[in-house]
PDB file of C-alpha atoms (C1' of nucleotides) in Angstrom:
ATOM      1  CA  UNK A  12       2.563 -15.613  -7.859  1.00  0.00           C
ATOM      2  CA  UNK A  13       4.213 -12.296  -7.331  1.00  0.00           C
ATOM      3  CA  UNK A  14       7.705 -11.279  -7.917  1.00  0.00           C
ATOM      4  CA  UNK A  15       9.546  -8.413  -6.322  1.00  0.00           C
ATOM      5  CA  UNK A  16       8.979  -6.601  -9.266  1.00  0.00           C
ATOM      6  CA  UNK A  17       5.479  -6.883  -9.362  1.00  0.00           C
ATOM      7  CA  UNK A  18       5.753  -5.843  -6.185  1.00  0.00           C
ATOM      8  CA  UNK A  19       7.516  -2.763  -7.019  1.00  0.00           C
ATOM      9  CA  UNK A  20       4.572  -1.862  -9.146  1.00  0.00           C
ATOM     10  CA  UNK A  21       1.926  -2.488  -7.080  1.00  0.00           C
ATOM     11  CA  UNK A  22       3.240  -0.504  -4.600  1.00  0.00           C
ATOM     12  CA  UNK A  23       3.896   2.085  -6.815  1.00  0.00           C
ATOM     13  CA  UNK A  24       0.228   2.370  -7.587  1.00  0.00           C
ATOM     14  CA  UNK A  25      -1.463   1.463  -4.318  1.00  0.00           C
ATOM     15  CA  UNK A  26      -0.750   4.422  -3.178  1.00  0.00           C
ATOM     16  CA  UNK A  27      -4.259   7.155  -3.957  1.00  0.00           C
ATOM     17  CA  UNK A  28      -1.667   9.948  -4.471  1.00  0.00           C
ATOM     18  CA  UNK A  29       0.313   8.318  -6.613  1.00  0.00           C
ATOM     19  CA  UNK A  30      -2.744   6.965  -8.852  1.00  0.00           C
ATOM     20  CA  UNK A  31      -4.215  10.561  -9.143  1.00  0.00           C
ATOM     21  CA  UNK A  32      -0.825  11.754 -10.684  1.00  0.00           C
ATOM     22  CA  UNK A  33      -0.425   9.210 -12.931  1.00  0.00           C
ATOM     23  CA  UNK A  34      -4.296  10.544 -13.666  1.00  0.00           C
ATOM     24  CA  UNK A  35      -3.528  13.867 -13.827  1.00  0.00           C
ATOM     25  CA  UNK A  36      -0.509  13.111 -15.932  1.00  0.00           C
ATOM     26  CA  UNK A  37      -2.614  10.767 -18.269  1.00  0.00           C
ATOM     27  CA  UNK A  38      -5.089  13.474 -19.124  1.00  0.00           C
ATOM     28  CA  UNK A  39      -3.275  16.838 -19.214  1.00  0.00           C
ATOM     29  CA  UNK A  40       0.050  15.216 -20.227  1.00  0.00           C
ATOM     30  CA  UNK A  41       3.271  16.201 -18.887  1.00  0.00           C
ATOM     31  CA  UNK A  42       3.682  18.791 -15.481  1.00  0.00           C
ATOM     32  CA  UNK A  43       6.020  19.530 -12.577  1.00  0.00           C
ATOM     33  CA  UNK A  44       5.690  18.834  -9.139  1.00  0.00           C
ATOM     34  CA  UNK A  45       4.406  22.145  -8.588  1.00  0.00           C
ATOM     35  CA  UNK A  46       2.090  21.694 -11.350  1.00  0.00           C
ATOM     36  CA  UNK A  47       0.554  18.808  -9.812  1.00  0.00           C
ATOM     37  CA  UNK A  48       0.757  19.911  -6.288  1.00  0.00           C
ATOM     38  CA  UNK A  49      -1.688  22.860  -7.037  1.00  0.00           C
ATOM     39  CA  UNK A  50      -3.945  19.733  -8.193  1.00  0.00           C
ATOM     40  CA  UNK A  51      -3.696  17.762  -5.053  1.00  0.00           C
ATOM     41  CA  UNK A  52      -4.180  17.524  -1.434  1.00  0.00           C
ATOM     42  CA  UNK A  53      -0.688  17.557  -0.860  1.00  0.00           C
ATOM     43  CA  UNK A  54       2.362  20.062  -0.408  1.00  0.00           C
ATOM     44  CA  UNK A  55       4.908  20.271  -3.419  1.00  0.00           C
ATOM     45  CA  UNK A  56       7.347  18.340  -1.437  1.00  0.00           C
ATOM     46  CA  UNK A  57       5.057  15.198  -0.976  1.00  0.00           C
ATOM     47  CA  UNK A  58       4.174  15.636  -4.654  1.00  0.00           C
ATOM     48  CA  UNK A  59       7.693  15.264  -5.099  1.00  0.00           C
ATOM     49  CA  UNK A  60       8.908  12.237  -3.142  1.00  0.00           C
ATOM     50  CA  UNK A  61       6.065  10.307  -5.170  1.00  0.00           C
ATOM     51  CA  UNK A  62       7.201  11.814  -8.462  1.00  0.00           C
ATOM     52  CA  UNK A  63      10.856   9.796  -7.169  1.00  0.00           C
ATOM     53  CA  UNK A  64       9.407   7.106  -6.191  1.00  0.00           C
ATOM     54  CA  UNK A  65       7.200   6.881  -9.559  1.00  0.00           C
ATOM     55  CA  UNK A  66      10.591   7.767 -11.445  1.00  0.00           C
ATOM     56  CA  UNK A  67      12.360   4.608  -9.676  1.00  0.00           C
ATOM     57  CA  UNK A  68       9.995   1.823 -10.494  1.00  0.00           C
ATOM     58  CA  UNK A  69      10.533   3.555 -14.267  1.00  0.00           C
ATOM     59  CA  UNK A  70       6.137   4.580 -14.482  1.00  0.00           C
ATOM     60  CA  UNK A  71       7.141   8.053 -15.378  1.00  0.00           C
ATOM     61  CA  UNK A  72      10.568   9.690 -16.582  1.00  0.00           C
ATOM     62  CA  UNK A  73      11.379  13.218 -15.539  1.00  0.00           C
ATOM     63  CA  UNK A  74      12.613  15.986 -18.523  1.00  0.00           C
ATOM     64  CA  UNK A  75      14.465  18.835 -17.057  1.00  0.00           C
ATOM     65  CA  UNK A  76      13.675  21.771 -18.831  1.00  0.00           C
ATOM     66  CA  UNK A  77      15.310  25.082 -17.452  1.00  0.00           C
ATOM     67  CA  UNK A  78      14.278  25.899 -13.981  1.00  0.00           C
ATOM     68  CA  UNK A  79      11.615  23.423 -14.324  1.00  0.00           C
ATOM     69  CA  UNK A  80      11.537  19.470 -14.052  1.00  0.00           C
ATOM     70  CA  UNK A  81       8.534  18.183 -16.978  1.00  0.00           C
ATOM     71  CA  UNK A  82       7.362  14.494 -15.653  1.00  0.00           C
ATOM     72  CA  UNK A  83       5.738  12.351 -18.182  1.00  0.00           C
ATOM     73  CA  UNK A  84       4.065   8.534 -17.968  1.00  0.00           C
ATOM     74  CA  UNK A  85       6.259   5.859 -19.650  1.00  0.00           C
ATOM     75  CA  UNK A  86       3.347   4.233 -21.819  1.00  0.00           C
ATOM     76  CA  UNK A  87       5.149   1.115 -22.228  1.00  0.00           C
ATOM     77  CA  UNK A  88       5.717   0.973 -18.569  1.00  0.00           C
ATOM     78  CA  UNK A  89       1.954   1.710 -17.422  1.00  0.00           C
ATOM     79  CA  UNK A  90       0.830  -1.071 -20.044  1.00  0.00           C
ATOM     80  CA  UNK A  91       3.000  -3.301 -17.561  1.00  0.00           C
ATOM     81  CA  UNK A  92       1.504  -1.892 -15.123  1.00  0.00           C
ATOM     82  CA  UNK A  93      -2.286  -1.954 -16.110  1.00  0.00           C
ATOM     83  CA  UNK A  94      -1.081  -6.178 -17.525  1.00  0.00           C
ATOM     84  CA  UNK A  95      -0.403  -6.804 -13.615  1.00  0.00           C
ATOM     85  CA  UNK A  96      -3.424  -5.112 -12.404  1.00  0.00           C
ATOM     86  CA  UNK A  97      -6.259  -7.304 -14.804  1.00  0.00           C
ATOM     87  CA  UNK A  98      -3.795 -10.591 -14.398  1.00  0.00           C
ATOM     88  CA  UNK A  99      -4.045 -10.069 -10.232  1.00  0.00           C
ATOM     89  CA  UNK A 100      -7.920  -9.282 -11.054  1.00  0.00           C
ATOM     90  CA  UNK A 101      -8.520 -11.985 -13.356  1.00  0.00           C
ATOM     91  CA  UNK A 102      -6.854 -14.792 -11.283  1.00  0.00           C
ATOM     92  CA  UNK A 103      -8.662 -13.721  -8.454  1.00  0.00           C
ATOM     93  CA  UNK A 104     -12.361 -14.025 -10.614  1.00  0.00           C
ATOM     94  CA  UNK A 105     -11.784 -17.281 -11.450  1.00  0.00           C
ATOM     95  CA  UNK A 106     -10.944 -18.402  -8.037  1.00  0.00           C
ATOM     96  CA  UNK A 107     -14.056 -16.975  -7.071  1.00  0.00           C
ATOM     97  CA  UNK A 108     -16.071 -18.080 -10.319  1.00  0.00           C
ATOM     98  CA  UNK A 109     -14.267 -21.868  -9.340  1.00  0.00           C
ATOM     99  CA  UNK A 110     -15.929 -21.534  -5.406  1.00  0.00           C
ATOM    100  CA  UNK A 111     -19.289 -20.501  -6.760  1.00  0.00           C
ATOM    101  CA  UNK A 112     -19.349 -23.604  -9.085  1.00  0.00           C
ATOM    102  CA  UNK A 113     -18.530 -25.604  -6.443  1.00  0.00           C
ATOM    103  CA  UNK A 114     -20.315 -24.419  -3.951  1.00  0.00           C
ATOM    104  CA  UNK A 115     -23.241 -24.618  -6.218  1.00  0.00           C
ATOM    105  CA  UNK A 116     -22.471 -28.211  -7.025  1.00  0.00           C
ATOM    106  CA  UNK A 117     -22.506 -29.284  -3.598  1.00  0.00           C
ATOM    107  CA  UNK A 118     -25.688 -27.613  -2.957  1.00  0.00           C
ATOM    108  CA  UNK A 119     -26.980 -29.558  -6.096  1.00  0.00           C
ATOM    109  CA  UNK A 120     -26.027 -32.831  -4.404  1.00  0.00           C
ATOM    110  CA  UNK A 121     -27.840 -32.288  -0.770  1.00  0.00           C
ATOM    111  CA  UNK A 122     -30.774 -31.223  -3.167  1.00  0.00           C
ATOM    112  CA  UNK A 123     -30.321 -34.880  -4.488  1.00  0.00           C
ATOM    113  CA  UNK A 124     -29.883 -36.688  -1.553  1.00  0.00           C
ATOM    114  CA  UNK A 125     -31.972 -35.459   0.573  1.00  0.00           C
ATOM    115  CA  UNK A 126     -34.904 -34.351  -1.588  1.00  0.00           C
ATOM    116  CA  UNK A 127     -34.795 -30.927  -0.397  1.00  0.00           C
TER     117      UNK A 127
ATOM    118  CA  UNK B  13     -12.495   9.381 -10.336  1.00  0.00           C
ATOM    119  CA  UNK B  14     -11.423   7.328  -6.815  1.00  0.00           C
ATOM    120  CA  UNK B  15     -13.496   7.627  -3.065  1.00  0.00           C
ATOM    121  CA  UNK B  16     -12.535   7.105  -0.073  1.00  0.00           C
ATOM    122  CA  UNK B  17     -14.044   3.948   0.218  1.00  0.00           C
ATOM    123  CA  UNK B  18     -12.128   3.032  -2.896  1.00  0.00           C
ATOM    124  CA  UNK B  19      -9.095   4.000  -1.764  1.00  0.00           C
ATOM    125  CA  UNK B  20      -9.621   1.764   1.632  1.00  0.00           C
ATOM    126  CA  UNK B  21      -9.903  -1.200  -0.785  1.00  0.00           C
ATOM    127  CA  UNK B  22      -7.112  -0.360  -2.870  1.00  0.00           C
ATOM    128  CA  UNK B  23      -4.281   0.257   0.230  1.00  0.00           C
ATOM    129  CA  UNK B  24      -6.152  -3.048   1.670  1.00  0.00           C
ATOM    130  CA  UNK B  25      -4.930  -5.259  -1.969  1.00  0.00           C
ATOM    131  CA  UNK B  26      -1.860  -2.784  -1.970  1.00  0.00           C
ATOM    132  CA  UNK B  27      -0.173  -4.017   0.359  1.00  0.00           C
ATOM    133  CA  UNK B  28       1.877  -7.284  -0.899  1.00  0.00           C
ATOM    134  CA  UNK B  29       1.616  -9.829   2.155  1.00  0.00           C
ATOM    135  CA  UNK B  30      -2.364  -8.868   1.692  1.00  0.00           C
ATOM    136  CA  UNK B  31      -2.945 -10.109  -1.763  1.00  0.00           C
ATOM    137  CA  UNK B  32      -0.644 -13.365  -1.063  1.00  0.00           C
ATOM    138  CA  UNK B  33      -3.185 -13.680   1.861  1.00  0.00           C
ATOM    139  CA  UNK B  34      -6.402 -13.789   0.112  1.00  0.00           C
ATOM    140  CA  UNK B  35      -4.429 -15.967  -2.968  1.00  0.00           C
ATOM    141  CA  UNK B  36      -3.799 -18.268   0.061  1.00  0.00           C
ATOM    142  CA  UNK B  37      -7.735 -18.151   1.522  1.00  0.00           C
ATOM    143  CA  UNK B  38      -9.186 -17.843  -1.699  1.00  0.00           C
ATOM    144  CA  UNK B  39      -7.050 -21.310  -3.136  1.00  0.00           C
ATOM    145  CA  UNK B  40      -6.884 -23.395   0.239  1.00  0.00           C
ATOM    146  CA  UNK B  41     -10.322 -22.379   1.860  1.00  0.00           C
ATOM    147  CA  UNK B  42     -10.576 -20.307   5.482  1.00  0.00           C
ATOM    148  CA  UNK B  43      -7.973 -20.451   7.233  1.00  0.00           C
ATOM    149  CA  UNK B  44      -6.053 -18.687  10.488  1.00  0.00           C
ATOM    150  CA  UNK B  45      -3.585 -16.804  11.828  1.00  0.00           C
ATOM    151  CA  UNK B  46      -1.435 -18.961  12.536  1.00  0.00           C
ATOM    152  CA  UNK B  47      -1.593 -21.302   9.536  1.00  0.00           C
ATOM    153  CA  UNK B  48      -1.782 -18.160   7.382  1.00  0.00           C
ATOM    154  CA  UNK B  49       1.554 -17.323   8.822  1.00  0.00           C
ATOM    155  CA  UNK B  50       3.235 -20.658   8.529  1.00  0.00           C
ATOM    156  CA  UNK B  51       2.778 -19.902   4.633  1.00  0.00           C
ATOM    157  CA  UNK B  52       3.912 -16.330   4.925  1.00  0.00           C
ATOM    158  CA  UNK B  53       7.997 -14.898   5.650  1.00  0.00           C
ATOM    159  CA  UNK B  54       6.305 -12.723   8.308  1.00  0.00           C
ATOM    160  CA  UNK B  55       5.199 -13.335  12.474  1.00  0.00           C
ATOM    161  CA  UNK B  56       1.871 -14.613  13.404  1.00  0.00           C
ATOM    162  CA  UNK B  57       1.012 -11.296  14.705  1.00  0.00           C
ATOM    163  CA  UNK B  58       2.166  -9.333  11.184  1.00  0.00           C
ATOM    164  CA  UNK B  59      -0.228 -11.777   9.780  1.00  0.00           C
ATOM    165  CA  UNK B  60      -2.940 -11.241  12.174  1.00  0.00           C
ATOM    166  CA  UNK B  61      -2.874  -6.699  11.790  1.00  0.00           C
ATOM    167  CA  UNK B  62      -3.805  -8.035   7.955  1.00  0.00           C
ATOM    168  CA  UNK B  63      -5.891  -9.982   8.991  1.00  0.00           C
ATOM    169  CA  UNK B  64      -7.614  -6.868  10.824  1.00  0.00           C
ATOM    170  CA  UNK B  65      -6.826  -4.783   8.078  1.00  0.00           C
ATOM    171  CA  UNK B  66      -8.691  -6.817   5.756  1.00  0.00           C
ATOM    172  CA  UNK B  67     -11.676  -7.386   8.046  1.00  0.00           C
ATOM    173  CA  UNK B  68     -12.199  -3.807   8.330  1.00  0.00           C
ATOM    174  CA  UNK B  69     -12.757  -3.436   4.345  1.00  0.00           C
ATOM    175  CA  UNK B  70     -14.989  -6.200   4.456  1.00  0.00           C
ATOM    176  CA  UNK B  71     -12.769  -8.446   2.097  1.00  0.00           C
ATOM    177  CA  UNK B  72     -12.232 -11.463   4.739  1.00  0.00           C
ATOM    178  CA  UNK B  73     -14.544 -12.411   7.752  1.00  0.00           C
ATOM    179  CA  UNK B  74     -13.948 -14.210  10.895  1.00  0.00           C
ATOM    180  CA  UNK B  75     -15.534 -17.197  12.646  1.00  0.00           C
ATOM    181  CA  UNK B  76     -14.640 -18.241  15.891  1.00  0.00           C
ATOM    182  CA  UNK B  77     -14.240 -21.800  16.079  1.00  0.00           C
ATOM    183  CA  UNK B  78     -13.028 -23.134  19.610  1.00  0.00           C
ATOM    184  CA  UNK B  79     -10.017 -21.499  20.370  1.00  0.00           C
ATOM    185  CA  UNK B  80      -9.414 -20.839  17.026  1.00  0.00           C
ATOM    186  CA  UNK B  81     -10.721 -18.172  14.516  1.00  0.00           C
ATOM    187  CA  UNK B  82     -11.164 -19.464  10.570  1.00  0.00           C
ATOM    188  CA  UNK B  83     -11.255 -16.576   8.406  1.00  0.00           C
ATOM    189  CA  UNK B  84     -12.745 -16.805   4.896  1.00  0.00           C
ATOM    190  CA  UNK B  85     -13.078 -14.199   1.817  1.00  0.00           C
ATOM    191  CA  UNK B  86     -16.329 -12.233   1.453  1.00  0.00           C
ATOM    192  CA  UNK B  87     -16.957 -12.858  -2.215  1.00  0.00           C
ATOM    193  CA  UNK B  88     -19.338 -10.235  -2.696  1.00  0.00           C
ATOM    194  CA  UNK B  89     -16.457  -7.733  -1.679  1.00  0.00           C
ATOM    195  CA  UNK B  90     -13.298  -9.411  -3.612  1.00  0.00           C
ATOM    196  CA  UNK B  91     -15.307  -9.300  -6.377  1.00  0.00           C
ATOM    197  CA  UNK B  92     -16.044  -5.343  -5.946  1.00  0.00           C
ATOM    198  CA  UNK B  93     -12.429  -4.961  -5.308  1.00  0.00           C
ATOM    199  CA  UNK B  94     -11.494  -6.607  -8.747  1.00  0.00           C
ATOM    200  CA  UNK B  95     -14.367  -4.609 -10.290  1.00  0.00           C
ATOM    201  CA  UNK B  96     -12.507  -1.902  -9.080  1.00  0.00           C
ATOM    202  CA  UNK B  97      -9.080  -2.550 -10.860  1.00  0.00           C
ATOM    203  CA  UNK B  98     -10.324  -3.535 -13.814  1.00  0.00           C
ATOM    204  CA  UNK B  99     -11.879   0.234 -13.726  1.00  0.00           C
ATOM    205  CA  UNK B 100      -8.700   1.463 -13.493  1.00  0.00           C
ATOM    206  CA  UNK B 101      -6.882  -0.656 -15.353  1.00  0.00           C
ATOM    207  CA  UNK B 102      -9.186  -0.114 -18.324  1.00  0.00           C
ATOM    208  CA  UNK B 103      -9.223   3.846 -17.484  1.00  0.00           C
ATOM    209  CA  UNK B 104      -5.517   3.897 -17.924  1.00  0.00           C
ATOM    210  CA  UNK B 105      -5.741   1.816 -20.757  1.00  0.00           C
ATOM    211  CA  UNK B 106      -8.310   3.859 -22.687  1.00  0.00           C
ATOM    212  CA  UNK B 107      -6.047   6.811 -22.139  1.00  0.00           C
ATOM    213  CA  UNK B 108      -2.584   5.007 -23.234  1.00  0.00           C
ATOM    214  CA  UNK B 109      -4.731   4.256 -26.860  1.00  0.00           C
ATOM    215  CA  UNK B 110      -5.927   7.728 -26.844  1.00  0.00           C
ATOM    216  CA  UNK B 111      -2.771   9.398 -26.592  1.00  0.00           C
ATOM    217  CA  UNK B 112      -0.616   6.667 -28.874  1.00  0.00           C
ATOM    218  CA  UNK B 113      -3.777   7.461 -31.642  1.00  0.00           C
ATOM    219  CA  UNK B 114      -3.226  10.973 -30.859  1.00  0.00           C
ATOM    220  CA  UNK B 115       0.844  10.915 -31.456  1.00  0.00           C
ATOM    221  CA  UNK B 116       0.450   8.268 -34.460  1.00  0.00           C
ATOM    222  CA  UNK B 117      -2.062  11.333 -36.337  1.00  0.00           C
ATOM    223  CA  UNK B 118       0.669  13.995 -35.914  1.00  0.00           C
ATOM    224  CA  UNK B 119       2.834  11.744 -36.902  1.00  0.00           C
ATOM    225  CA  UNK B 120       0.653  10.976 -40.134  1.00  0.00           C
ATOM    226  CA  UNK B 121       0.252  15.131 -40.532  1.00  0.00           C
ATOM    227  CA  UNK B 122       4.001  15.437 -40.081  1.00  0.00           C
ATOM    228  CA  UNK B 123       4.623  12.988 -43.330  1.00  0.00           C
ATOM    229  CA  UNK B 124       1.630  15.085 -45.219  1.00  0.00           C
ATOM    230  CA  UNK B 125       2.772  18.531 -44.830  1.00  0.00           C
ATOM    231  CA  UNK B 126       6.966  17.755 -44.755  1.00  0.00           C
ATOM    232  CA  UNK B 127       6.573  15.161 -47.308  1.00  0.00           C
ATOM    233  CA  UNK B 128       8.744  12.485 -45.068  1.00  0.00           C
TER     234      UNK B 128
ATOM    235  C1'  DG C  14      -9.572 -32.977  37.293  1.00  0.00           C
ATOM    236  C1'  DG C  15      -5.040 -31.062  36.548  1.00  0.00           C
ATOM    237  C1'  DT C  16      -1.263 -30.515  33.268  1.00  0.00           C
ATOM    238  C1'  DT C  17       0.298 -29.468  28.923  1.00  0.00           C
ATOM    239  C1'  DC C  18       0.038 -27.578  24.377  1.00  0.00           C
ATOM    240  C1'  DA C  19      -1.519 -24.824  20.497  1.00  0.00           C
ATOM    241  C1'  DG C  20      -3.809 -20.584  19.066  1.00  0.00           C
ATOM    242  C1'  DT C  21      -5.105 -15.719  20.296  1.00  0.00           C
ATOM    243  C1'  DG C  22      -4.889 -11.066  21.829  1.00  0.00           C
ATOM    244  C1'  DC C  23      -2.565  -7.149  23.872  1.00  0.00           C
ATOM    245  C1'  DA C  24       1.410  -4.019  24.683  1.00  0.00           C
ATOM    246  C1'  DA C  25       5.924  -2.174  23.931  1.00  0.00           C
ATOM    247  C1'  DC C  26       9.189  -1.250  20.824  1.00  0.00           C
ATOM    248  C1'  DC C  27      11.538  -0.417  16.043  1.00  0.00           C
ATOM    249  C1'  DA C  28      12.054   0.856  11.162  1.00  0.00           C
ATOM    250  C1'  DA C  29      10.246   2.582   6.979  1.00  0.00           C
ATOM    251  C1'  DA C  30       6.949   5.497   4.424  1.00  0.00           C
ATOM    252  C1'  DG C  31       4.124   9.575   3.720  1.00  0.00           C
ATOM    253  C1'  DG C  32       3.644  14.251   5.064  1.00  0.00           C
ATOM    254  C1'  DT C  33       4.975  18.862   6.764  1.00  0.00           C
ATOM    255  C1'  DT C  34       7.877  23.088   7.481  1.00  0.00           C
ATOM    256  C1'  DG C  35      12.064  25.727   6.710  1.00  0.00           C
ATOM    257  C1'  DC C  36      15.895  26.958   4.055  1.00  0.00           C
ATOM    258  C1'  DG C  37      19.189  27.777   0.364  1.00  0.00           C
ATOM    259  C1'  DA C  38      20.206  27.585  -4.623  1.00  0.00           C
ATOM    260  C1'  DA C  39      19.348  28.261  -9.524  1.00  0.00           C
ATOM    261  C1'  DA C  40      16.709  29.842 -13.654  1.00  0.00           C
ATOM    262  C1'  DG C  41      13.546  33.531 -15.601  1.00  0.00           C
ATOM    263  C1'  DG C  42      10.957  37.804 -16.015  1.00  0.00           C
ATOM    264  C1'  DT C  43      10.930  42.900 -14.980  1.00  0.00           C
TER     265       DT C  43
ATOM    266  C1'  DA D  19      20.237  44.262 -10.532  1.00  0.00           C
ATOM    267  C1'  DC D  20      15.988  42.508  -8.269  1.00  0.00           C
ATOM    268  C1'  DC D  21      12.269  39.835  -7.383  1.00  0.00           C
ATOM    269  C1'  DT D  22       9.706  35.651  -8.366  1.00  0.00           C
ATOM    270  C1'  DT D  23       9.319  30.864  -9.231  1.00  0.00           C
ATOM    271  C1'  DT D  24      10.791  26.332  -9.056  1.00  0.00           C
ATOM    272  C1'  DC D  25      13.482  23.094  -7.219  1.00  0.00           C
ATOM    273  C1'  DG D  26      16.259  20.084  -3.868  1.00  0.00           C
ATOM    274  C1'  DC D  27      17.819  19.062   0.795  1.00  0.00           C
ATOM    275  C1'  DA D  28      17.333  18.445   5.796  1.00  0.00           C
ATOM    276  C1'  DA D  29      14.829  18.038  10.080  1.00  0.00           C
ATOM    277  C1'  DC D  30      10.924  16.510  12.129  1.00  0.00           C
ATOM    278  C1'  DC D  31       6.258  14.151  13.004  1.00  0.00           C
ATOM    279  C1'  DT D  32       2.739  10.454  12.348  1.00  0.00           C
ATOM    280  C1'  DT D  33       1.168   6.255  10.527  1.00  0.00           C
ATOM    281  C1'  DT D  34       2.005   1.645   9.171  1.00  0.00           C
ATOM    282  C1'  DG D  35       4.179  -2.858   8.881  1.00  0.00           C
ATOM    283  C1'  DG D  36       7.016  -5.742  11.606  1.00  0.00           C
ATOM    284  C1'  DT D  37       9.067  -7.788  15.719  1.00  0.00           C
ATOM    285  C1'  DT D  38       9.388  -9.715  20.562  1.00  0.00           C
ATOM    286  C1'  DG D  39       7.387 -10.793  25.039  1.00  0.00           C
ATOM    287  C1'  DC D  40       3.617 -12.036  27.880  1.00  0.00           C
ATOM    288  C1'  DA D  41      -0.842 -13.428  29.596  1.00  0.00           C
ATOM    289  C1'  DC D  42      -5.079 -15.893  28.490  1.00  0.00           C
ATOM    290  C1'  DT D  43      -8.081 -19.650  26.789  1.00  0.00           C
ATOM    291  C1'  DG D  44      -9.855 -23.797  24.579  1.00  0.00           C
ATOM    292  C1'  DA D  45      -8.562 -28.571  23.593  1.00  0.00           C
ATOM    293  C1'  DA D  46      -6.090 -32.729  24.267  1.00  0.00           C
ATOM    294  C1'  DC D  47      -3.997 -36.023  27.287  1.00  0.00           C
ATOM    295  C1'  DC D  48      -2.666 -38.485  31.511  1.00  0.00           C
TER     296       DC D  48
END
DNA sequence: GGTTCAGTGCAACCAAAGGTTGCGAAAGGT
DNA sequence: ACCTTTCGCAACCTTTGGTTGCACTGAACC
């Protein structure tokens, strides 16, 4: 059902932070930790440990470029990513699609037996 | 782009031993603490802070039942929660096509103008 | 009815994660 | 050369997930 790995990743983007970055990253492609701090509620350093954290679990890979450190998504990564989030959702809608049906059957049944 | 309230979901299915949970309620029916635990590498009382966790965000309710207290999934709410990832998911994924169209037409004006 | 047993809740305690401040080091602009 | 900017490291605090221990209660059993 879920591996460690999976478990890496989810983790990885549970956290609101860490989602807005790879946002922010997303849509005005690669920036710093200082870059992105200015665009969040956080300090540089915070910015930071999620940037390592992001950078272990291999969602974005870090180019150092002078004085500065340029973070950018790992597509091929993400698409992992995104896979796990709509197999997680989609297992869980047909569990729930399954309960309705059967819920509805049963209620089908009393209507049956005893004529409502 | 994410709420609060979204981000209360999202920490609530972050969280690992949370989405084995509400795999376990939503495929075996209500269940408790304790037999929630039995299925879980974690204490009785881990199992029962998720349990609080999750009743807070509305994804799981309780029912007292003698001494006991059965806890089942609020469908309504699991299925706003996997609305939700699917948003993201497909966010993330709208953005990955947008930038691999973007980098395939460079790539496309790179073999115009330098001839390959 | 009293004893025993299973399930809960509460409190104390511990470790890891997210966040902050403070500092020193290195690259760049003037 | 000097000042600014960016970064990394270390210390510290708070929250969260996890554990153990204990007291309580409903149900079963004699």
């Amino acid at each position: 059902m879920s591996t460690a790995v999976d478990d890496e990743l989810w983790s990885a983007i549970g956290d609101p932070i860490r989602r807005t970055m790879i946002d922010l990253l997303l849509a005005d492609g690669p920036g710093t930790a200082t870059s992105l701090s200015r665009r969040l509620p956080v300090t540089r350093q915070a910015v930071s440990k999620h940037l390592a954290v992001l950078d272990r679990v291999g969602l974005i890979h870090a180019e150092p470029a002078g004085r500065e450190r340029h973070y950018q998504v790992d597509e091929a990564q993400l698409a992992r990513a995104v896979a796990q989030l709509s197999a997680v959702g989609s297992t869980w809608d047909a569990r729930l699609r399954r309960i309705k049906r059967i819920a509805e059957t049963i209620e089908r049944h009393r209507t049956n037996n005893q004529g409502g």
